[in-house]
Tab-separated table of C-alpha atoms in Angstrom:
chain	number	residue	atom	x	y	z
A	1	UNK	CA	0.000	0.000	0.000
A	2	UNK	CA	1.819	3.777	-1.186
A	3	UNK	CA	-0.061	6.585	-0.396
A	4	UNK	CA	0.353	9.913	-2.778
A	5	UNK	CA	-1.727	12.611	-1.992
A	6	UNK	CA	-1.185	14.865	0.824
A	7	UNK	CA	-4.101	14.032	3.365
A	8	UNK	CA	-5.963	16.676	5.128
A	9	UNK	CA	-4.617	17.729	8.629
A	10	UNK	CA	-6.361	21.268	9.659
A	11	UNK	CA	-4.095	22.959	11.669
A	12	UNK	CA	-4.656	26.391	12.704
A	13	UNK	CA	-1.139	27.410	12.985
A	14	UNK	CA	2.224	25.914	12.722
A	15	UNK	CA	2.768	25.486	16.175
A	16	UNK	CA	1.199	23.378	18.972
A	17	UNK	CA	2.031	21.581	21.733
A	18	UNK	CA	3.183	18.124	22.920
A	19	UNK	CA	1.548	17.414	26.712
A	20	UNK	CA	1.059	14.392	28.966
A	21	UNK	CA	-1.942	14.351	30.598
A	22	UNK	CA	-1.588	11.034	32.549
A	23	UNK	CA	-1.752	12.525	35.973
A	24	UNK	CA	-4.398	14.535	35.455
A	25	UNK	CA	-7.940	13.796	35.462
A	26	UNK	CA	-9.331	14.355	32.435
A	27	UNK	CA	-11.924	17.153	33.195
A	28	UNK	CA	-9.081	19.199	34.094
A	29	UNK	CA	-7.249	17.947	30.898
A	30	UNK	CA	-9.943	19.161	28.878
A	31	UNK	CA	-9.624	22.810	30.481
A	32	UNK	CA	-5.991	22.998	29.759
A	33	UNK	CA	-6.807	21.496	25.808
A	34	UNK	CA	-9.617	24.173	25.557
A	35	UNK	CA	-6.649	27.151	26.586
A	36	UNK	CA	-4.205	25.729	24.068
A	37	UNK	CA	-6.378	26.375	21.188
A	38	UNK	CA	-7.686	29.930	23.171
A	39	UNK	CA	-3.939	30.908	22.703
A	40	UNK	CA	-3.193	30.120	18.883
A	41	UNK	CA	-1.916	26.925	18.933
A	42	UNK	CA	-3.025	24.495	16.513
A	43	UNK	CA	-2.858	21.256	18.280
A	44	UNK	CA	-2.343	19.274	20.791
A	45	UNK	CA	-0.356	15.837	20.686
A	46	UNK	CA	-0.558	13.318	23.460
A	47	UNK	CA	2.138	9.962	24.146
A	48	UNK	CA	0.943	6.790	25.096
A	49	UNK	CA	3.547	5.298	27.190
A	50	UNK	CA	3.071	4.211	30.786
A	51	UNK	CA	-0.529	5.980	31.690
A	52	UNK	CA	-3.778	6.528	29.752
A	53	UNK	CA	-5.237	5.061	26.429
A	54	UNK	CA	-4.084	7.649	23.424
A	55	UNK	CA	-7.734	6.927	21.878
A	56	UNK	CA	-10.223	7.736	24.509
A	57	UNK	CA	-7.912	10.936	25.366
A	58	UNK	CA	-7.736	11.829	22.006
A	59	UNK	CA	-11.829	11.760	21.638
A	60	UNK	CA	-12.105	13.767	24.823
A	61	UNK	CA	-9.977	16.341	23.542
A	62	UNK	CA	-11.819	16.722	20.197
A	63	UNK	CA	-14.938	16.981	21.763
A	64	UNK	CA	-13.658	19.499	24.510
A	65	UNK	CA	-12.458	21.697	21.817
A	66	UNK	CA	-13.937	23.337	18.437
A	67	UNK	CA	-10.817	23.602	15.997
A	68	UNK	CA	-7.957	22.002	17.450
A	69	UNK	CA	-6.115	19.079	16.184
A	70	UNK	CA	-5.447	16.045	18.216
A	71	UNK	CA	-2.509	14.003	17.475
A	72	UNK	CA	-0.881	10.642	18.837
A	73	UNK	CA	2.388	11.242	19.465
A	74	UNK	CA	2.419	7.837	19.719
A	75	UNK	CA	0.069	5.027	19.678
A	76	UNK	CA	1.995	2.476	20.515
A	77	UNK	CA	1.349	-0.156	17.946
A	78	UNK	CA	2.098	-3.126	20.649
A	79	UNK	CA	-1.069	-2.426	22.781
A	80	UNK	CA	-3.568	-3.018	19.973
A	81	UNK	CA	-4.222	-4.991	17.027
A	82	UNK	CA	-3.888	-3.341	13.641
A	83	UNK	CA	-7.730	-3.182	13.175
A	84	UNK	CA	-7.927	-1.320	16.507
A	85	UNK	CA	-6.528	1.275	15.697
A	86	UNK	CA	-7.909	1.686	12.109
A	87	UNK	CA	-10.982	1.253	13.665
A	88	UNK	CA	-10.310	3.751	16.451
A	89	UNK	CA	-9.243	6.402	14.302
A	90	UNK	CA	-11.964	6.143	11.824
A	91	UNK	CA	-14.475	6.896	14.522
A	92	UNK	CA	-12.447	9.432	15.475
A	93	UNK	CA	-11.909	11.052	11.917
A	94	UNK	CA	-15.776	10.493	10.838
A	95	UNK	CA	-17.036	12.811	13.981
A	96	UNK	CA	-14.233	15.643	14.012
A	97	UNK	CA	-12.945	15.531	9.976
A	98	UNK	CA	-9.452	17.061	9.999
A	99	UNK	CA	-9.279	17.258	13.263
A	100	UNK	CA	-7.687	13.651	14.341
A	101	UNK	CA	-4.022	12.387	13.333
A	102	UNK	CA	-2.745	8.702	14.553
A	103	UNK	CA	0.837	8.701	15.284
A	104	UNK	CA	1.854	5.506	15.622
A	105	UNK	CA	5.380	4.239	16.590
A	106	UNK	CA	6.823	0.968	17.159
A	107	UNK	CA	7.876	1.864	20.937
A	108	UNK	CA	11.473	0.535	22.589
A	109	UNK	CA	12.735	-2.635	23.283
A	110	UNK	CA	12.526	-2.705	27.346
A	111	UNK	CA	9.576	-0.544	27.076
A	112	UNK	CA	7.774	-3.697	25.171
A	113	UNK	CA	9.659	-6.663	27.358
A	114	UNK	CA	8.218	-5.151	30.552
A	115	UNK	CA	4.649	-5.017	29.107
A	116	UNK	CA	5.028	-8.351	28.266
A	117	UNK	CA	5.337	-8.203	24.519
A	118	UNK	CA	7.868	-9.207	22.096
A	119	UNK	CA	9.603	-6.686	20.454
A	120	UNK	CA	11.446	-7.526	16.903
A	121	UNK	CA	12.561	-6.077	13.837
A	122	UNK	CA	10.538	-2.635	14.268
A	123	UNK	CA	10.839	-1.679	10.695
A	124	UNK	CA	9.190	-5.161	9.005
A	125	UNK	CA	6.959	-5.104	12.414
A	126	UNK	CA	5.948	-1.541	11.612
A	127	UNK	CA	5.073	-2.408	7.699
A	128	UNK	CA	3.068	-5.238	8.346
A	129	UNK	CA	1.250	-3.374	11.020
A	130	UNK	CA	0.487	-0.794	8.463
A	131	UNK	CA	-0.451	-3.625	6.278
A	132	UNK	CA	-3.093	-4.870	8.932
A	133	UNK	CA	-4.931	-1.571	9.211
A	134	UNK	CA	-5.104	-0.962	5.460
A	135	UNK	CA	-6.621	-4.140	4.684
A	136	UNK	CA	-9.481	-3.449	7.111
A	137	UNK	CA	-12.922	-2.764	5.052
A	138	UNK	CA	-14.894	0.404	3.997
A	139	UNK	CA	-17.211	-0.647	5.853
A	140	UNK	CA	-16.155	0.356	9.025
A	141	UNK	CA	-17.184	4.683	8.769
A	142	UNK	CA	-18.083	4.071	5.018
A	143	UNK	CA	-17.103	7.285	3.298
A	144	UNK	CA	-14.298	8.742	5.532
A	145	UNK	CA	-11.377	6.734	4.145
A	146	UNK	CA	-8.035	6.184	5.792
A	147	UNK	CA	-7.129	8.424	8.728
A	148	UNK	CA	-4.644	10.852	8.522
A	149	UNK	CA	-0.677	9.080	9.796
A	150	UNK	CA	2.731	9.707	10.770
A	151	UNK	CA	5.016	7.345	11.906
A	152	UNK	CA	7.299	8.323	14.710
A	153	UNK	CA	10.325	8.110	12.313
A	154	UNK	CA	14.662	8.291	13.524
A	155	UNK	CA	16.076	6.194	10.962
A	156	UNK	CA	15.923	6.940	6.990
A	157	UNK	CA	14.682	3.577	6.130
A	158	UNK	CA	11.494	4.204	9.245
A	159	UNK	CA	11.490	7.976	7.562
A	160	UNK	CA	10.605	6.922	3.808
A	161	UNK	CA	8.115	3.899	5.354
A	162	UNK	CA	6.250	6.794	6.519
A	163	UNK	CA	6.170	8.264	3.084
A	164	UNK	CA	5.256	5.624	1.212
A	165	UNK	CA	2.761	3.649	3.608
A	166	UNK	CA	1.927	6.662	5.577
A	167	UNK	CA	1.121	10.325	5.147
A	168	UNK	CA	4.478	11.606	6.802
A	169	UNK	CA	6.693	11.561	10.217
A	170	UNK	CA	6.635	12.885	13.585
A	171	UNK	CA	10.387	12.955	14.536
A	172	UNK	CA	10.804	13.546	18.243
A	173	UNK	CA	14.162	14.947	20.298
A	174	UNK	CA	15.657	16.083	17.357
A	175	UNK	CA	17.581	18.783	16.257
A	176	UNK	CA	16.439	20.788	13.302
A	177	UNK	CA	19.171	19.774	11.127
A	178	UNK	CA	17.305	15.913	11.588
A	179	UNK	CA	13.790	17.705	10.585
A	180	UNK	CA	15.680	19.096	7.441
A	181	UNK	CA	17.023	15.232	6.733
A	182	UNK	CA	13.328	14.184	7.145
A	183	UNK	CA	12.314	17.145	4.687
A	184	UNK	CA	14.678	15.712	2.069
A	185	UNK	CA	13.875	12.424	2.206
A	186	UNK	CA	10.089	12.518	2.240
A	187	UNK	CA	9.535	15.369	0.135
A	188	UNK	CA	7.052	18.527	-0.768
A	189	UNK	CA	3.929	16.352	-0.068
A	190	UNK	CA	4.367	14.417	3.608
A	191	UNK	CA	3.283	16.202	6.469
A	192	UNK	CA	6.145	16.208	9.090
A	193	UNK	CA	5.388	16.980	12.563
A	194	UNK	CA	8.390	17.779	14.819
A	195	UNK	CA	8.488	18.160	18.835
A	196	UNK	CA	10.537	20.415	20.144
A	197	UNK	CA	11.187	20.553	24.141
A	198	UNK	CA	11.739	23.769	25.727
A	199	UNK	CA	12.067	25.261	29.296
A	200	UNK	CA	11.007	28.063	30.182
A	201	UNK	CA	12.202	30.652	33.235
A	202	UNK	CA	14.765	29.905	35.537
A	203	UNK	CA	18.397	30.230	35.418
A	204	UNK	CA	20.657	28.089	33.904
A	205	UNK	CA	21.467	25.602	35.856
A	206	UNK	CA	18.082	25.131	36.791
A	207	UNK	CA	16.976	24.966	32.822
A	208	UNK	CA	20.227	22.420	32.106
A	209	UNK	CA	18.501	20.074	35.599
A	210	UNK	CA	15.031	19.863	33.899
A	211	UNK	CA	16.810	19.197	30.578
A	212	UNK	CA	18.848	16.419	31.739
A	213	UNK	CA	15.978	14.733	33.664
A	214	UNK	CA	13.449	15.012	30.412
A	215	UNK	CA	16.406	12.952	28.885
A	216	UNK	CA	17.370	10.479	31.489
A	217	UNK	CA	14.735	8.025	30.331
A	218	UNK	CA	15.592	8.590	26.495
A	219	UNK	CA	19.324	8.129	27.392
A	220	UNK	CA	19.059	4.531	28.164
A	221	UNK	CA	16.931	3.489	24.907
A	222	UNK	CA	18.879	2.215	22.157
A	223	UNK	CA	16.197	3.541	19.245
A	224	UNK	CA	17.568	7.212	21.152
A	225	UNK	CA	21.011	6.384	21.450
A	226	UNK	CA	21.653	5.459	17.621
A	227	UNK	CA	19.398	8.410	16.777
A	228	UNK	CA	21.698	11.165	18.708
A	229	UNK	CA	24.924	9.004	16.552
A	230	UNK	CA	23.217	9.362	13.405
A	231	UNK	CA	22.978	13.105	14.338
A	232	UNK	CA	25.992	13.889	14.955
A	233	UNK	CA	26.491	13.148	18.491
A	234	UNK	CA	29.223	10.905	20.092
A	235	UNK	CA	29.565	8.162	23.098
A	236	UNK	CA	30.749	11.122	25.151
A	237	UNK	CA	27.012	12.511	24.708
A	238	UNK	CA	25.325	9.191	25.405
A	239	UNK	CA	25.856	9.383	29.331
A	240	UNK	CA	23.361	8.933	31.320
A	241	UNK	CA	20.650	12.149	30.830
A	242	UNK	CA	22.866	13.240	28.426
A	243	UNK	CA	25.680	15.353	28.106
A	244	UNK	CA	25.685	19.709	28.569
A	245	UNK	CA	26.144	19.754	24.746
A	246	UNK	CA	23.381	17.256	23.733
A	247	UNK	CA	20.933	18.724	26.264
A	248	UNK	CA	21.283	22.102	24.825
A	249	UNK	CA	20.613	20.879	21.231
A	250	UNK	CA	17.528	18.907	22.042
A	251	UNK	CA	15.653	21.366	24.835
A	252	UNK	CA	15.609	24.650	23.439
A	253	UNK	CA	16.777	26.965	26.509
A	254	UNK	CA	18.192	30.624	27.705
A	255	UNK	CA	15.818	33.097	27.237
A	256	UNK	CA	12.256	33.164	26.118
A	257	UNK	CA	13.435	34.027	22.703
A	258	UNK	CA	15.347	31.430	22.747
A	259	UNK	CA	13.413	28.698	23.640
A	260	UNK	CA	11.175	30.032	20.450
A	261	UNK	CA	13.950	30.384	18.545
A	262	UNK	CA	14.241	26.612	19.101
A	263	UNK	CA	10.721	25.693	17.689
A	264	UNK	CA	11.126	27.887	14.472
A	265	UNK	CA	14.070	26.370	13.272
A	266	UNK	CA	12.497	23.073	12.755
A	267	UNK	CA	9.777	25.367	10.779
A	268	UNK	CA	12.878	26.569	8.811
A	269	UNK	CA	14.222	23.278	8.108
A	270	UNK	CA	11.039	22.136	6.322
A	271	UNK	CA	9.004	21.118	9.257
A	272	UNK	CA	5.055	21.906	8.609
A	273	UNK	CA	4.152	21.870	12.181
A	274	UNK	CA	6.327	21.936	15.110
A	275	UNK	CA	4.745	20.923	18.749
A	276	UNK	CA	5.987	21.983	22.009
A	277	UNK	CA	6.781	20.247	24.855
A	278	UNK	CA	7.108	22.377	28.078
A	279	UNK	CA	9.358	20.444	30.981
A	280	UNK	CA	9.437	20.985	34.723
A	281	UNK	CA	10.543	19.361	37.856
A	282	UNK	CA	8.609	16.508	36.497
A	283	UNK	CA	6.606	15.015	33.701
A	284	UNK	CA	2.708	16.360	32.884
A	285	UNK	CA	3.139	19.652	34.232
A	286	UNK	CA	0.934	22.683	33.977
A	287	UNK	CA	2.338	23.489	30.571
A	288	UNK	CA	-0.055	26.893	30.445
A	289	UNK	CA	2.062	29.541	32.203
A	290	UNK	CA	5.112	28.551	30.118
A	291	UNK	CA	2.631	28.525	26.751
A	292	UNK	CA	0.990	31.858	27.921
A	293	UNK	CA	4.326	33.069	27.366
A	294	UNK	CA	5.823	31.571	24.099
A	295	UNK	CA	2.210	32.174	22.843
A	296	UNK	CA	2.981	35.902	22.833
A	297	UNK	CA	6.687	35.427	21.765
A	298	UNK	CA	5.845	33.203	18.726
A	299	UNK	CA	2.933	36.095	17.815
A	300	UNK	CA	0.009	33.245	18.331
A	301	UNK	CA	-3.403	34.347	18.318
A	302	UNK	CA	-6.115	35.906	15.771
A	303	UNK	CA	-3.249	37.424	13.363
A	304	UNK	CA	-0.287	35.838	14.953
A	305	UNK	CA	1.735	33.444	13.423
A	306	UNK	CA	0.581	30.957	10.841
């Protein structure tokens, strides 16, 4: 299955935001969704990792909000079958059309082990996953037609499987230089959807502490590790939570220009949408103070930035 046109994704601005909303419950969720899209942003992508099913969140954000676009950033294709997910995002696509995009990704190795499941070969795994959903039947939502995907995408040969059985990538801790690779390799016509991680406030020591803690995790996963390589990075960068030098081109820091500095450079390099990830002193915090003020950096709103 190669897909050729560009499918429709409605964002309402190049920029939007990457959140965890595990710990929260999810009428409060909703009340931080329905501020992102107050502020300009033009979407709001959610992981699926240790906490909450990406699905249900995802349809409680669409119907929470009127414009904004709700991403997986990822489904992780090892907690549901192939159908599943078509299914899912069908559903999801018929009631809110644009609106809905199904990042899927093949996870990490311990990640999968510790649920249980076998993790192998995430390229051919990822291809005949792809495989499964497209050879479910119109039936299911007659009319709508396949969902709108992007494969969370490091490597080149994961990067043009999401141009040819998908509708583009979502490359996450990157630099921009890796969104420009993407760019090349996929082309005018695949959406790619970059995260960008940013603090903002504090000084710097306190900026390089959350930076180093958002990457502790990442530091010890090998799909990471060979990523930061193929970037550019050495072994020297690979300690755990990640060298000064890698931290600072991953988590865009300094000052507030700065940190939006960071998330327009992937814009530059060719991304079409770039979503923001505000860290903390931990995971799935209150992102809106930090977005209140990048909001009004980046020029977000009724003739801001587009």
């Amino acid at each position: 299955m190669t897909t050729s046109e560009r499918t429709r994704i409605d964002f309402g601005s190049r920029i939007g935001v990457w959140w965890a909303s595990d710990s929260w419950a999810m009428p409060e969720a909703q009340q931080v969704a329905r501020e992102i899209e107050a502020l300009g942003f033009g979407s709001l992508f959610l992981p699926e990792a240790f906490g909450k099913e990406c699905l249900t969140q995802s349809a409680a954000f669409l119907a929470a909000t009127e414009s904004l676009v709700i991403g997986t950033g990822i489904a992780n294709i090892h907690v549901r079958v192939p159908a599943a997910a078509e299914a899912g995002a069908r559903t999801l696509t018929a009631l809110h059309p644009g609106r809905f995009v199904l990042g899927l990704g093949v996870s990490h190795g311990p990640l999968v082990d510790a649920m249980g499941g076998t993790y192998t070969k995430p390229l051919a795994t990822m291809r005949n996953y792809l495989d499964g959903m497209a050879a479910v039947s119109d039936r299911i939502e007659p009319g709508i037609g396949r969902p709108s995907r992007l494969l969370a995408a490091l490597g080149p040969k994961m990067i043009e499987l999401s141009g040819t059985h998908a509708d583009g990538a979502h490359p996450y801790l990157v630099t921009p230089e890796h969104t420009r690779v993407t760019r090349d390799i996929l082309g005018p016509d695949k959406w790619v959807v970059s995260e960008q991680a940013v603090v903002v406030g504090g000084d710097d020591a306190q900026q390089l502490a959350y930076a180093h803690q958002h990457l502790d995790m990442y530091s010890m996963l090998p799909n990471y590790r060979n990523s930061w390589l193929r970037q550019g990075f050495d072994e020297s960068d690979l300690v755990r939570g990640g060298s000064d030098r890698l931290a600072r081109a991953l988590v865009g820091m300094g000052s507030l220009a700065d940190a939006a500095a960071s998330v327009t450079a992937h814009l530059d390099a060719g991304a079409d949408h770039v979503v923001i990830q505000v860290l903390g002193e931990r995971p799935g915090i209150d992102p809106r103070p930090a977005l209140r003020e990048l909001a009004a950096e980046l020029g977000l709103g009724a003739t801001g930035f587009r």
